[in-house]
Amino acid sequence: MLEAAKRLIAPSRRSDVPPFMVMDVMAAAARLEAAGVHVVHMEVGQPAAPAPATALAAARAALAKPIAYTEALGIPSLRSRIARHYAERHGVEVDRERVIVTTGSSAGFMLAFLTLFEPGDRVAIACPGYPPYRHILTALGCEPVLVETTAATRWAITGEALLNAHRERPLAGVLVASPANPTGTMMTADALAALIVAAEGAGIRFISDEIYHGLDYAFPAATAAQFSPSALIINSFSKYFCMTGWRIGWIVAPPALVRPIERLQQNFSISVPTLAQVAAEAAFDGRAEMEEIKHGYEDNRRLLVEGLPAAGLDTFLPVDGAFYLYADVSRFTNDSHDFAQRMLREAHVAATPGVDFDPVNGHKFIRFCYAGSRDDARAAVERIGRWLARG
Ligand SMILES: Cc1ncc(COP(=O)(O)O)c(C=O)c1O
C-alpha cells in the first residue's frame, strides 16, 4: 500500500492503549467449554444475578411510552433519589443539583478527567488498580502516575506516598477506589479522610471511585462526600445493583463543575439511555433482594478464605469488599499469565492474571471474582486443591 494511503487508515497514537488480558482467559475458557469441559468462571468482575425485580418491572412499564432523550444531567427524580441515598446510607446531605447521571462509571471517568485535567496533567492512581484508569487518562493526554501500594498501608495510597510523588513532579489529581479492584481491599474512614486532607492541602484534586459501595464485609465503606465538598465521586449501578449491561452510573461533583460536565455530556451523548435511568431509580426499592445476593457473596468469600489456604493458596490480601480475592502465587510461578492459563487448562478454573492490574508486581498475583454461585466457589477450592497437589 502507498505510504499516503497507509496514513489515511493509521490509528492515532493516543488510541494505542493495551488490551485487557482477562479477555485471553475468557477466550480460552470459551474454547474449553465448546469442547464440552465445565469451567468455573472466576475471571470476569460481574455479578451473575439480574437487576432487581423492581428495576425490571419499571423498565417494562416504561416501554409502553416513547423512550425519549432526557435532560443531559439525568432524570430529575433519579438525581433526587441518588442524593437521598447519601442521607440514608451515610448520613450526609448531598444537594441533588450536584448529581449527574452517567453511562456507567466508565463514562463518569471520561467526563471527570476531561473536566478536571489538562493534557499533560499527572494523576496518581494505586498500583495494583483498575486498568482503564490509566488507559483512559493516557488516551486523554494525561499522565497516570502509579503509586505502588503494599501490605504496610493495607494496599492503599497514603498521604505520605501521595506527597512524595507530588514532590517529584506536581500532581493534578489522585483517584482511589474503596473497595478496590483487583485487590478487594478497603480504606478505613480515617485513612480515606487523611488522604483527602493531604491531597486537597497540596492542591491535588480528589476523585473517589465508589462503584463497589454496598459490597463491604470487613467494615462499612465511607464516602468521600463525608469528608470534602470538593471531592468528585463516581459511582455505578453495575455492581451492588447487578446492572452491568444497563450501563448506568453517576457522579457527585462540586457545584462549580456540574455545568461543565453537563455541557460535555450534552455534546458527547445528549443523554444517558432513558430505560436504564428509569430502571436505576426503581433499583433503590430492590435493596432487600440485593442484600440477599450480597449474603451469597459473603458465603463465597468465607468458602474461599477458609478453603484456599488448605488448597495451597495461603497468601492473599485482606478480603474486605467488592467480590475479589487477590492471591499471591509467587510460591508457584513468576508468570501469573501462564499460571492462569495452566489453571484453566488443567484445573478448569478461570481467574485473571495480576499483570492486567499491575505492571510491576502483577506477575506474582491472580484475581478471583467470587460473584458466582456457592457451587462455583466450592468447586474452585476443590479443583485448585487437587491441581496444586498434583504439582
Ligand atoms: C473499580 C472499577 N471502576 C469502574 C468500573 C466500570 O464499571 P461501569 O462502567 O460498569 O460502571 C469497574 C468495572 O469493573 C471497576 O472494577
mmCIF file of C-alpha atoms and ligand atoms in Angstrom:
data_model
loop_
_atom_site.group_PDB
_atom_site.id
_atom_site.type_symbol
_atom_site.label_atom_id
_atom_site.label_comp_id
_atom_site.label_asym_id
_atom_site.label_seq_id
_atom_site.Cartn_x
_atom_site.Cartn_y
_atom_site.Cartn_z
ATOM 1 C CA MET A 1 0.000 0.000 0.000
ATOM 2 C CA LEU A 2 1.201 3.531 -0.731
ATOM 3 C CA GLU A 3 2.592 5.416 2.289
ATOM 4 C CA ALA A 4 -0.042 8.154 1.856
ATOM 5 C CA ALA A 5 -2.857 5.582 1.751
ATOM 6 C CA LYS A 6 -1.472 3.851 4.865
ATOM 7 C CA ARG A 7 -1.567 7.149 6.740
ATOM 8 C CA LEU A 8 -5.276 7.514 5.959
ATOM 9 C CA ILE A 9 -6.149 4.409 7.949
ATOM 10 C CA ALA A 10 -3.497 4.612 10.687
ATOM 11 C CA PRO A 11 -4.899 4.917 14.205
ATOM 12 C CA SER A 12 -3.858 7.846 16.386
ATOM 13 C CA ARG A 13 -1.033 7.292 18.889
ATOM 14 C CA ARG A 14 -3.342 8.047 21.805
ATOM 15 C CA SER A 15 -5.710 5.254 20.781
ATOM 16 C CA ASP A 16 -2.859 2.784 21.333
ATOM 17 C CA VAL A 17 -3.956 1.502 24.750
ATOM 18 C CA PRO A 18 -3.160 -2.040 25.936
ATOM 19 C CA PRO A 19 -5.791 -4.783 25.741
ATOM 20 C CA PHE A 20 -7.412 -6.379 28.770
ATOM 21 C CA MET A 21 -5.628 -9.730 29.216
ATOM 22 C CA VAL A 22 -8.595 -11.254 31.007
ATOM 23 C CA MET A 23 -10.066 -11.445 27.508
ATOM 24 C CA ASP A 24 -7.415 -14.061 26.646
ATOM 25 C CA VAL A 25 -8.536 -16.155 29.612
ATOM 26 C CA MET A 26 -12.194 -15.734 28.618
ATOM 27 C CA ALA A 27 -11.462 -16.801 25.045
ATOM 28 C CA ALA A 28 -9.528 -19.864 26.231
ATOM 29 C CA ALA A 29 -12.369 -20.732 28.646
ATOM 30 C CA ALA A 30 -14.899 -20.444 25.817
ATOM 31 C CA ARG A 31 -12.805 -22.831 23.680
ATOM 32 C CA LEU A 32 -12.726 -25.402 26.509
ATOM 33 C CA GLU A 33 -16.466 -25.078 27.028
ATOM 34 C CA ALA A 34 -17.089 -25.554 23.322
ATOM 35 C CA ALA A 35 -15.187 -28.835 23.707
ATOM 36 C CA GLY A 36 -17.601 -29.904 26.481
ATOM 37 C CA VAL A 37 -15.498 -29.007 29.547
ATOM 38 C CA HIS A 38 -17.195 -27.500 32.616
ATOM 39 C CA VAL A 39 -15.297 -24.337 33.569
ATOM 40 C CA VAL A 40 -15.671 -22.481 36.879
ATOM 41 C CA HIS A 41 -15.709 -18.803 35.928
ATOM 42 C CA MET A 42 -13.966 -16.504 38.370
ATOM 43 C CA GLU A 43 -12.308 -14.244 35.830
ATOM 44 C CA VAL A 44 -14.914 -11.609 34.997
ATOM 45 C CA GLY A 45 -15.798 -8.963 37.568
ATOM 46 C CA GLN A 46 -19.537 -9.002 37.289
ATOM 47 C CA PRO A 47 -22.490 -10.339 39.250
ATOM 48 C CA ALA A 48 -24.229 -13.433 37.915
ATOM 49 C CA ALA A 49 -27.659 -12.201 39.103
ATOM 50 C CA PRO A 50 -30.022 -9.932 37.145
ATOM 51 C CA ALA A 51 -31.091 -6.394 38.117
ATOM 52 C CA PRO A 52 -33.603 -6.098 40.980
ATOM 53 C CA ALA A 53 -37.174 -7.120 40.100
ATOM 54 C CA THR A 54 -38.285 -3.545 40.880
ATOM 55 C CA ALA A 55 -35.915 -2.237 38.183
ATOM 56 C CA LEU A 56 -37.061 -4.799 35.617
ATOM 57 C CA ALA A 57 -40.746 -4.002 36.290
ATOM 58 C CA ALA A 58 -40.136 -0.263 35.948
ATOM 59 C CA ALA A 59 -38.272 -0.774 32.662
ATOM 60 C CA ARG A 60 -41.080 -2.967 31.279
ATOM 61 C CA ALA A 61 -43.700 -0.395 32.224
ATOM 62 C CA ALA A 62 -41.666 2.416 30.657
ATOM 63 C CA LEU A 63 -41.701 0.628 27.303
ATOM 64 C CA ALA A 64 -45.391 1.474 26.917
ATOM 65 C CA LYS A 65 -44.450 5.103 26.226
ATOM 66 C CA PRO A 66 -41.938 6.581 23.789
ATOM 67 C CA ILE A 67 -38.350 6.313 25.037
ATOM 68 C CA ALA A 68 -37.163 9.870 24.537
ATOM 69 C CA TYR A 69 -33.995 11.771 25.394
ATOM 70 C CA THR A 70 -33.780 13.033 28.969
ATOM 71 C CA GLU A 71 -32.053 16.094 30.378
ATOM 72 C CA ALA A 72 -28.301 15.752 29.945
ATOM 73 C CA LEU A 73 -27.782 15.660 33.711
ATOM 74 C CA GLY A 74 -30.318 12.866 34.077
ATOM 75 C CA ILE A 75 -33.983 12.411 35.012
ATOM 76 C CA PRO A 76 -34.601 14.818 37.937
ATOM 77 C CA SER A 77 -36.343 12.198 40.104
ATOM 78 C CA LEU A 78 -33.378 9.826 39.661
ATOM 79 C CA ARG A 79 -30.937 12.590 40.631
ATOM 80 C CA SER A 80 -33.020 13.262 43.745
ATOM 81 C CA ARG A 81 -33.152 9.559 44.586
ATOM 82 C CA ILE A 82 -29.377 9.264 44.297
ATOM 83 C CA ALA A 83 -28.928 12.343 46.505
ATOM 84 C CA ARG A 84 -31.276 10.804 49.095
ATOM 85 C CA HIS A 85 -29.156 7.638 49.079
ATOM 86 C CA TYR A 86 -26.273 9.625 50.677
ATOM 87 C CA ALA A 87 -28.521 10.792 53.514
ATOM 88 C CA GLU A 88 -29.872 7.267 54.044
ATOM 89 C CA ARG A 89 -26.614 5.312 53.854
ATOM 90 C CA HIS A 90 -24.049 7.797 55.110
ATOM 91 C CA GLY A 91 -25.995 10.490 56.961
ATOM 92 C CA VAL A 92 -24.576 13.158 54.675
ATOM 93 C CA GLU A 93 -26.624 15.752 52.816
ATOM 94 C CA VAL A 94 -25.865 15.915 49.088
ATOM 95 C CA ASP A 95 -27.689 18.511 47.014
ATOM 96 C CA ARG A 96 -29.379 16.781 44.084
ATOM 97 C CA GLU A 97 -28.048 19.563 41.832
ATOM 98 C CA ARG A 98 -24.592 18.019 42.342
ATOM 99 C CA VAL A 99 -25.684 14.627 40.946
ATOM 100 C CA ILE A 100 -25.020 13.840 37.283
ATOM 101 C CA VAL A 101 -26.286 10.585 35.801
ATOM 102 C CA THR A 102 -23.717 8.866 33.542
ATOM 103 C CA THR A 103 -23.474 5.899 31.190
ATOM 104 C CA GLY A 104 -21.853 3.653 33.795
ATOM 105 C CA SER A 105 -18.947 4.848 35.864
ATOM 106 C CA SER A 106 -16.824 4.355 32.735
ATOM 107 C CA ALA A 107 -18.400 7.436 31.132
ATOM 108 C CA GLY A 108 -18.076 9.120 34.526
ATOM 109 C CA PHE A 109 -14.284 8.770 34.303
ATOM 110 C CA MET A 110 -14.136 10.383 30.880
ATOM 111 C CA LEU A 111 -16.347 13.278 31.930
ATOM 112 C CA ALA A 112 -14.472 13.734 35.199
ATOM 113 C CA PHE A 113 -10.978 13.566 33.716
ATOM 114 C CA LEU A 114 -11.903 15.991 30.919
ATOM 115 C CA THR A 115 -13.436 18.421 33.392
ATOM 116 C CA LEU A 116 -10.684 18.242 35.987
ATOM 117 C CA PHE A 117 -7.470 17.893 33.978
ATOM 118 C CA GLU A 118 -5.500 19.485 31.173
ATOM 119 C CA PRO A 119 -3.413 17.428 28.721
ATOM 120 C CA GLY A 120 -0.109 16.624 30.388
ATOM 121 C CA ASP A 121 -1.531 16.685 33.916
ATOM 122 C CA ARG A 122 -0.249 13.971 36.237
ATOM 123 C CA VAL A 123 -2.826 11.893 38.103
ATOM 124 C CA ALA A 124 -1.927 9.417 40.848
ATOM 125 C CA ILE A 125 -3.606 6.021 40.926
ATOM 126 C CA ALA A 126 -2.962 2.943 43.045
ATOM 127 C CA CYS A 127 -0.939 0.035 41.727
ATOM 128 C CA PRO A 128 -2.411 -2.572 41.540
ATOM 129 C CA GLY A 129 -5.516 -0.882 40.188
ATOM 130 C CA TYR A 130 -8.309 -0.990 37.622
ATOM 131 C CA PRO A 131 -6.550 -0.795 34.217
ATOM 132 C CA PRO A 132 -8.961 1.602 32.438
ATOM 133 C CA TYR A 133 -7.976 4.389 34.871
ATOM 134 C CA ARG A 134 -4.543 4.551 33.343
ATOM 135 C CA HIS A 135 -5.689 3.788 29.818
ATOM 136 C CA ILE A 136 -8.402 6.483 29.770
ATOM 137 C CA LEU A 137 -6.038 9.037 31.303
ATOM 138 C CA THR A 138 -3.420 8.188 28.677
ATOM 139 C CA ALA A 139 -5.914 8.394 25.813
ATOM 140 C CA LEU A 140 -6.916 11.860 27.062
ATOM 141 C CA GLY A 141 -3.293 13.011 27.081
ATOM 142 C CA CYS A 142 -2.833 12.905 30.864
ATOM 143 C CA GLU A 143 -0.087 11.027 32.643
ATOM 144 C CA PRO A 144 -1.116 8.261 35.059
ATOM 145 C CA VAL A 145 1.315 8.067 37.974
ATOM 146 C CA LEU A 146 1.295 4.595 39.506
ATOM 147 C CA VAL A 147 1.752 4.692 43.272
ATOM 148 C CA GLU A 148 2.773 1.279 44.494
ATOM 149 C CA THR A 149 0.780 0.065 47.478
ATOM 150 C CA THR A 150 1.856 -2.576 49.995
ATOM 151 C CA ALA A 151 0.628 -4.572 52.962
ATOM 152 C CA ALA A 152 2.121 -1.918 55.270
ATOM 153 C CA THR A 153 -0.551 0.557 54.159
ATOM 154 C CA ARG A 154 -3.338 -2.010 53.654
ATOM 155 C CA TRP A 155 -2.742 -1.723 49.910
ATOM 156 C CA ALA A 156 -3.928 1.905 49.728
ATOM 157 C CA ILE A 157 -2.278 5.190 48.765
ATOM 158 C CA THR A 158 -1.290 7.152 51.867
ATOM 159 C CA GLY A 159 -0.907 10.908 52.230
ATOM 160 C CA GLU A 160 2.836 10.396 52.587
ATOM 161 C CA ALA A 161 3.146 8.363 49.376
ATOM 162 C CA LEU A 162 0.995 10.892 47.546
ATOM 163 C CA LEU A 163 3.021 13.870 48.687
ATOM 164 C CA ASN A 164 6.286 12.068 47.831
ATOM 165 C CA ALA A 165 5.061 11.600 44.250
ATOM 166 C CA HIS A 166 3.880 15.227 44.225
ATOM 167 C CA ARG A 167 7.335 16.444 45.266
ATOM 168 C CA GLU A 168 8.966 14.501 42.430
ATOM 169 C CA ARG A 169 6.743 16.293 39.917
ATOM 170 C CA PRO A 170 3.476 18.058 40.763
ATOM 171 C CA LEU A 171 0.295 16.025 40.592
ATOM 172 C CA ALA A 172 -3.027 17.477 39.447
ATOM 173 C CA GLY A 173 -5.169 14.705 40.859
ATOM 174 C CA VAL A 174 -5.448 11.413 42.670
ATOM 175 C CA LEU A 175 -8.028 8.683 42.184
ATOM 176 C CA VAL A 176 -8.759 5.930 44.695
ATOM 177 C CA ALA A 177 -11.304 3.125 44.940
ATOM 178 C CA SER A 178 -12.529 1.547 48.177
ATOM 179 C CA PRO A 179 -13.466 -1.306 47.977
ATOM 180 C CA ALA A 180 -10.879 -1.696 45.229
ATOM 181 C CA ASN A 181 -10.458 -3.778 42.122
ATOM 182 C CA PRO A 182 -8.449 -6.081 41.832
ATOM 183 C CA THR A 183 -7.433 -6.240 45.478
ATOM 184 C CA GLY A 184 -10.833 -6.277 47.200
ATOM 185 C CA THR A 185 -9.246 -4.186 49.960
ATOM 186 C CA MET A 186 -10.877 -1.151 51.571
ATOM 187 C CA MET A 187 -9.652 2.067 53.130
ATOM 188 C CA THR A 188 -10.843 2.805 56.657
ATOM 189 C CA ALA A 189 -12.780 6.052 57.076
ATOM 190 C CA ASP A 190 -9.732 7.541 58.829
ATOM 191 C CA ALA A 191 -7.355 6.530 56.025
ATOM 192 C CA LEU A 192 -9.709 7.995 53.403
ATOM 193 C CA ALA A 193 -10.184 11.224 55.360
ATOM 194 C CA ALA A 194 -6.419 11.603 55.901
ATOM 195 C CA LEU A 195 -5.680 11.098 52.217
ATOM 196 C CA ILE A 196 -8.291 13.672 51.202
ATOM 197 C CA VAL A 197 -6.813 16.197 53.650
ATOM 198 C CA ALA A 198 -3.286 15.546 52.335
ATOM 199 C CA ALA A 199 -4.387 15.786 48.698
ATOM 200 C CA GLU A 200 -6.526 18.879 48.969
ATOM 201 C CA GLY A 201 -3.973 20.594 51.247
ATOM 202 C CA ALA A 202 -1.467 20.237 48.423
ATOM 203 C CA GLY A 203 -3.928 21.406 45.752
ATOM 204 C CA ILE A 204 -4.400 17.884 44.349
ATOM 205 C CA ARG A 205 -7.939 17.130 43.164
ATOM 206 C CA PHE A 206 -9.534 14.075 44.724
ATOM 207 C CA ILE A 207 -11.588 11.507 42.812
ATOM 208 C CA SER A 208 -13.274 8.656 44.675
ATOM 209 C CA ASP A 209 -14.419 5.621 42.684
ATOM 210 C CA GLU A 210 -17.164 4.188 44.898
ATOM 211 C CA ILE A 211 -18.508 1.607 42.432
ATOM 212 C CA TYR A 212 -18.173 -1.257 44.947
ATOM 213 C CA HIS A 213 -20.022 0.548 47.715
ATOM 214 C CA GLY A 214 -22.653 -1.676 49.267
ATOM 215 C CA LEU A 215 -20.341 -4.681 48.885
ATOM 216 C CA ASP A 216 -18.395 -4.192 52.105
ATOM 217 C CA TYR A 217 -17.841 -7.069 54.522
ATOM 218 C CA ALA A 218 -14.927 -6.104 56.770
ATOM 219 C CA PHE A 219 -16.308 -2.709 57.855
ATOM 220 C CA PRO A 220 -18.701 -0.117 56.373
ATOM 221 C CA ALA A 221 -17.321 1.779 53.370
ATOM 222 C CA ALA A 222 -17.009 5.547 53.845
ATOM 223 C CA THR A 223 -17.841 8.002 51.070
ATOM 224 C CA ALA A 224 -15.601 10.919 50.180
ATOM 225 C CA ALA A 225 -18.758 13.071 50.420
ATOM 226 C CA GLN A 226 -18.443 12.732 54.215
ATOM 227 C CA PHE A 227 -15.082 14.479 54.168
ATOM 228 C CA SER A 228 -14.958 17.046 51.380
ATOM 229 C CA PRO A 229 -17.369 19.051 49.216
ATOM 230 C CA SER A 230 -14.552 19.402 46.657
ATOM 231 C CA ALA A 231 -14.011 15.675 46.061
ATOM 232 C CA LEU A 232 -15.543 14.260 42.899
ATOM 233 C CA ILE A 233 -17.338 10.958 43.447
ATOM 234 C CA ILE A 234 -18.009 8.358 40.785
ATOM 235 C CA ASN A 235 -20.434 5.509 41.364
ATOM 236 C CA SER A 236 -22.446 2.988 39.384
ATOM 237 C CA PHE A 237 -25.420 0.654 39.423
ATOM 238 C CA SER A 238 -23.252 -2.076 37.857
ATOM 239 C CA LYS A 239 -22.065 -3.985 40.883
ATOM 240 C CA TYR A 240 -24.273 -3.786 44.013
ATOM 241 C CA PHE A 241 -27.416 -3.486 41.872
ATOM 242 C CA CYS A 242 -26.260 -6.144 39.345
ATOM 243 C CA MET A 243 -26.834 -3.813 36.383
ATOM 244 C CA THR A 244 -23.546 -4.051 34.435
ATOM 245 C CA GLY A 245 -25.133 -4.230 30.992
ATOM 246 C CA TRP A 246 -27.594 -1.449 31.668
ATOM 247 C CA ARG A 247 -24.676 0.986 31.583
ATOM 248 C CA ILE A 248 -25.789 3.392 34.237
ATOM 249 C CA GLY A 249 -23.885 5.259 36.943
ATOM 250 C CA TRP A 250 -23.458 8.689 38.454
ATOM 251 C CA ILE A 251 -21.123 11.469 39.509
ATOM 252 C CA VAL A 252 -21.391 13.715 42.560
ATOM 253 C CA ALA A 253 -19.458 16.830 41.583
ATOM 254 C CA PRO A 254 -18.619 20.096 43.327
ATOM 255 C CA PRO A 255 -21.298 22.616 42.206
ATOM 256 C CA ALA A 256 -18.879 24.622 40.025
ATOM 257 C CA LEU A 257 -18.127 21.546 37.908
ATOM 258 C CA VAL A 258 -21.726 20.499 37.218
ATOM 259 C CA ARG A 259 -22.330 22.856 34.308
ATOM 260 C CA PRO A 260 -19.031 21.981 32.523
ATOM 261 C CA ILE A 261 -19.832 18.278 32.881
ATOM 262 C CA GLU A 262 -23.361 18.914 31.639
ATOM 263 C CA ARG A 263 -22.001 20.657 28.532
ATOM 264 C CA LEU A 264 -19.660 17.738 27.804
ATOM 265 C CA GLN A 265 -22.437 15.197 28.259
ATOM 266 C CA GLN A 266 -24.792 17.212 26.003
ATOM 267 C CA ASN A 267 -22.204 17.096 23.250
ATOM 268 C CA PHE A 268 -20.891 13.559 23.755
ATOM 269 C CA SER A 269 -24.103 11.630 24.177
ATOM 270 C CA ILE A 270 -27.070 14.047 24.558
ATOM 271 C CA SER A 271 -28.311 11.987 27.480
ATOM 272 C CA VAL A 272 -27.876 8.648 29.220
ATOM 273 C CA PRO A 273 -30.115 5.769 27.980
ATOM 274 C CA THR A 274 -33.586 6.557 29.309
ATOM 275 C CA LEU A 275 -34.675 2.997 30.006
ATOM 276 C CA ALA A 276 -31.618 2.421 32.160
ATOM 277 C CA GLN A 277 -32.344 5.603 34.125
ATOM 278 C CA VAL A 278 -35.919 4.534 34.819
ATOM 279 C CA ALA A 279 -34.742 1.092 35.923
ATOM 280 C CA ALA A 280 -31.994 2.573 38.109
ATOM 281 C CA GLU A 281 -34.387 4.770 40.054
ATOM 282 C CA ALA A 282 -36.575 1.749 40.811
ATOM 283 C CA ALA A 283 -33.497 -0.327 41.721
ATOM 284 C CA PHE A 284 -33.249 1.586 45.014
ATOM 285 C CA ASP A 285 -36.528 -0.122 46.009
ATOM 286 C CA GLY A 286 -34.928 -3.520 45.383
ATOM 287 C CA ARG A 287 -32.349 -3.331 48.143
ATOM 288 C CA ALA A 288 -33.782 -6.311 50.076
ATOM 289 C CA GLU A 289 -33.249 -8.511 47.003
ATOM 290 C CA MET A 290 -29.724 -7.151 46.532
ATOM 291 C CA GLU A 291 -28.870 -7.761 50.204
ATOM 292 C CA GLU A 292 -29.726 -11.445 49.653
ATOM 293 C CA ILE A 293 -27.291 -11.524 46.764
ATOM 294 C CA LYS A 294 -24.683 -9.819 48.910
ATOM 295 C CA HIS A 295 -25.133 -12.572 51.527
ATOM 296 C CA GLY A 296 -24.320 -15.065 48.755
ATOM 297 C CA TYR A 297 -21.057 -13.195 48.057
ATOM 298 C CA GLU A 298 -20.303 -13.299 51.776
ATOM 299 C CA ASP A 299 -20.754 -17.079 51.786
ATOM 300 C CA ASN A 300 -18.490 -17.398 48.752
ATOM 301 C CA ARG A 301 -15.939 -15.172 50.414
ATOM 302 C CA ARG A 302 -15.962 -17.395 53.503
ATOM 303 C CA LEU A 303 -15.619 -20.545 51.385
ATOM 304 C CA LEU A 304 -12.566 -19.106 49.643
ATOM 305 C CA VAL A 305 -10.946 -17.533 52.699
ATOM 306 C CA GLU A 306 -11.283 -20.793 54.624
ATOM 307 C CA GLY A 307 -10.754 -23.189 51.703
ATOM 308 C CA LEU A 308 -7.959 -21.717 49.619
ATOM 309 C CA PRO A 309 -5.213 -21.933 52.291
ATOM 310 C CA ALA A 310 -5.915 -25.662 52.694
ATOM 311 C CA ALA A 311 -5.929 -25.967 48.894
ATOM 312 C CA GLY A 312 -2.434 -24.449 48.774
ATOM 313 C CA LEU A 313 -3.112 -20.762 48.085
ATOM 314 C CA ASP A 314 -2.430 -19.378 51.533
ATOM 315 C CA THR A 315 -1.340 -15.809 50.818
ATOM 316 C CA PHE A 316 -3.860 -13.204 49.791
ATOM 317 C CA LEU A 317 -4.724 -9.591 50.507
ATOM 318 C CA PRO A 318 -7.382 -8.648 53.095
ATOM 319 C CA VAL A 319 -10.695 -9.749 51.546
ATOM 320 C CA ASP A 320 -12.578 -6.635 52.689
ATOM 321 C CA GLY A 321 -15.124 -5.900 49.983
ATOM 322 C CA ALA A 322 -16.232 -5.911 46.319
ATOM 323 C CA PHE A 323 -16.150 -9.569 45.188
ATOM 324 C CA TYR A 324 -12.453 -10.086 44.609
ATOM 325 C CA LEU A 325 -9.742 -12.113 46.242
ATOM 326 C CA TYR A 326 -6.204 -11.214 45.139
ATOM 327 C CA ALA A 327 -3.887 -14.162 45.728
ATOM 328 C CA ASP A 328 -0.105 -14.189 45.788
ATOM 329 C CA VAL A 329 1.029 -17.109 43.619
ATOM 330 C CA SER A 330 4.754 -16.304 43.674
ATOM 331 C CA ARG A 331 5.381 -19.580 45.526
ATOM 332 C CA PHE A 332 4.364 -21.370 42.316
ATOM 333 C CA THR A 333 5.273 -19.066 39.443
ATOM 334 C CA ASN A 334 6.875 -15.876 38.287
ATOM 335 C CA ASP A 335 4.383 -15.585 35.429
ATOM 336 C CA SER A 336 0.775 -15.149 36.546
ATOM 337 C CA HIS A 337 -0.482 -15.091 32.953
ATOM 338 C CA ASP A 338 0.957 -18.548 32.345
ATOM 339 C CA PHE A 339 -0.295 -19.714 35.781
ATOM 340 C CA ALA A 340 -3.846 -18.562 34.958
ATOM 341 C CA GLN A 341 -3.720 -20.281 31.562
ATOM 342 C CA ARG A 342 -2.486 -23.544 33.128
ATOM 343 C CA MET A 343 -5.010 -23.398 35.962
ATOM 344 C CA LEU A 344 -7.723 -23.019 33.353
ATOM 345 C CA ARG A 345 -6.408 -25.810 31.114
ATOM 346 C CA GLU A 346 -5.636 -28.291 33.881
ATOM 347 C CA ALA A 347 -7.987 -27.419 36.780
ATOM 348 C CA HIS A 348 -10.750 -25.815 34.696
ATOM 349 C CA VAL A 349 -10.871 -22.727 36.910
ATOM 350 C CA ALA A 350 -10.703 -19.353 35.129
ATOM 351 C CA ALA A 351 -9.125 -16.410 37.009
ATOM 352 C CA THR A 352 -7.452 -13.175 35.919
ATOM 353 C CA PRO A 353 -3.668 -12.720 35.938
ATOM 354 C CA GLY A 354 -2.415 -9.823 38.062
ATOM 355 C CA VAL A 355 -0.415 -8.453 35.133
ATOM 356 C CA ASP A 356 -3.650 -6.885 33.926
ATOM 357 C CA PHE A 357 -3.748 -4.683 37.018
ATOM 358 C CA ASP A 358 -0.147 -4.167 37.967
ATOM 359 C CA PRO A 359 2.745 -3.843 35.518
ATOM 360 C CA VAL A 360 5.247 -4.010 38.418
ATOM 361 C CA ASN A 361 4.250 -6.946 40.649
ATOM 362 C CA GLY A 362 1.246 -8.386 38.823
ATOM 363 C CA HIS A 363 3.279 -11.368 37.610
ATOM 364 C CA LYS A 364 3.033 -12.672 41.200
ATOM 365 C CA PHE A 365 -0.759 -12.428 41.655
ATOM 366 C CA ILE A 366 -4.062 -13.691 40.309
ATOM 367 C CA ARG A 367 -7.528 -12.298 40.935
ATOM 368 C CA PHE A 368 -10.546 -14.449 41.723
ATOM 369 C CA CYS A 369 -14.023 -12.955 41.345
ATOM 370 C CA TYR A 370 -16.456 -14.624 43.753
ATOM 371 C CA ALA A 371 -19.674 -13.125 42.374
ATOM 372 C CA GLY A 372 -20.854 -16.522 41.085
ATOM 373 C CA SER A 373 -22.716 -19.321 42.848
ATOM 374 C CA ARG A 374 -21.739 -21.123 46.052
ATOM 375 C CA ASP A 375 -21.257 -24.281 43.962
ATOM 376 C CA ASP A 376 -18.729 -22.386 41.856
ATOM 377 C CA ALA A 377 -16.798 -21.222 44.916
ATOM 378 C CA ARG A 378 -16.808 -24.739 46.390
ATOM 379 C CA ALA A 379 -15.779 -26.332 43.082
ATOM 380 C CA ALA A 380 -12.973 -23.786 42.622
ATOM 381 C CA VAL A 381 -11.464 -24.617 46.009
ATOM 382 C CA GLU A 382 -11.656 -28.380 45.350
ATOM 383 C CA ARG A 383 -10.259 -28.183 41.835
ATOM 384 C CA ILE A 384 -7.399 -25.868 42.798
ATOM 385 C CA GLY A 385 -6.560 -28.115 45.759
ATOM 386 C CA ARG A 386 -6.376 -31.225 43.583
ATOM 387 C CA TRP A 387 -4.433 -29.384 40.874
ATOM 388 C CA LEU A 388 -1.805 -27.920 43.188
ATOM 389 C CA ALA A 389 -1.435 -31.274 44.977
ATOM 390 C CA ARG A 390 -0.604 -32.863 41.610
ATOM 391 C CA GLY A 391 2.251 -30.344 41.378
HETATM 392 C C1 LIG B 1 -13.009 -0.247 40.031
HETATM 393 C C2 LIG B 1 -13.951 -0.159 38.871
HETATM 394 N N1 LIG B 1 -14.379 1.067 38.485
HETATM 395 C C3 LIG B 1 -15.190 1.192 37.421
HETATM 396 C C4 LIG B 1 -15.634 0.103 36.686
HETATM 397 C C5 LIG B 1 -16.523 0.334 35.484
HETATM 398 O O1 LIG B 1 -17.817 -0.056 35.708
HETATM 399 P P1 LIG B 1 -19.116 0.519 34.966
HETATM 400 O O2 LIG B 1 -18.690 1.330 33.803
HETATM 401 O O3 LIG B 1 -19.898 -0.688 34.611
HETATM 402 O O4 LIG B 1 -19.831 1.360 35.979
HETATM 403 C C6 LIG B 1 -15.235 -1.182 37.071
HETATM 404 C C7 LIG B 1 -15.684 -2.356 36.306
HETATM 405 O O5 LIG B 1 -15.304 -3.467 36.540
HETATM 406 C C8 LIG B 1 -14.372 -1.311 38.192
HETATM 407 O O6 LIG B 1 -13.942 -2.504 38.600
#
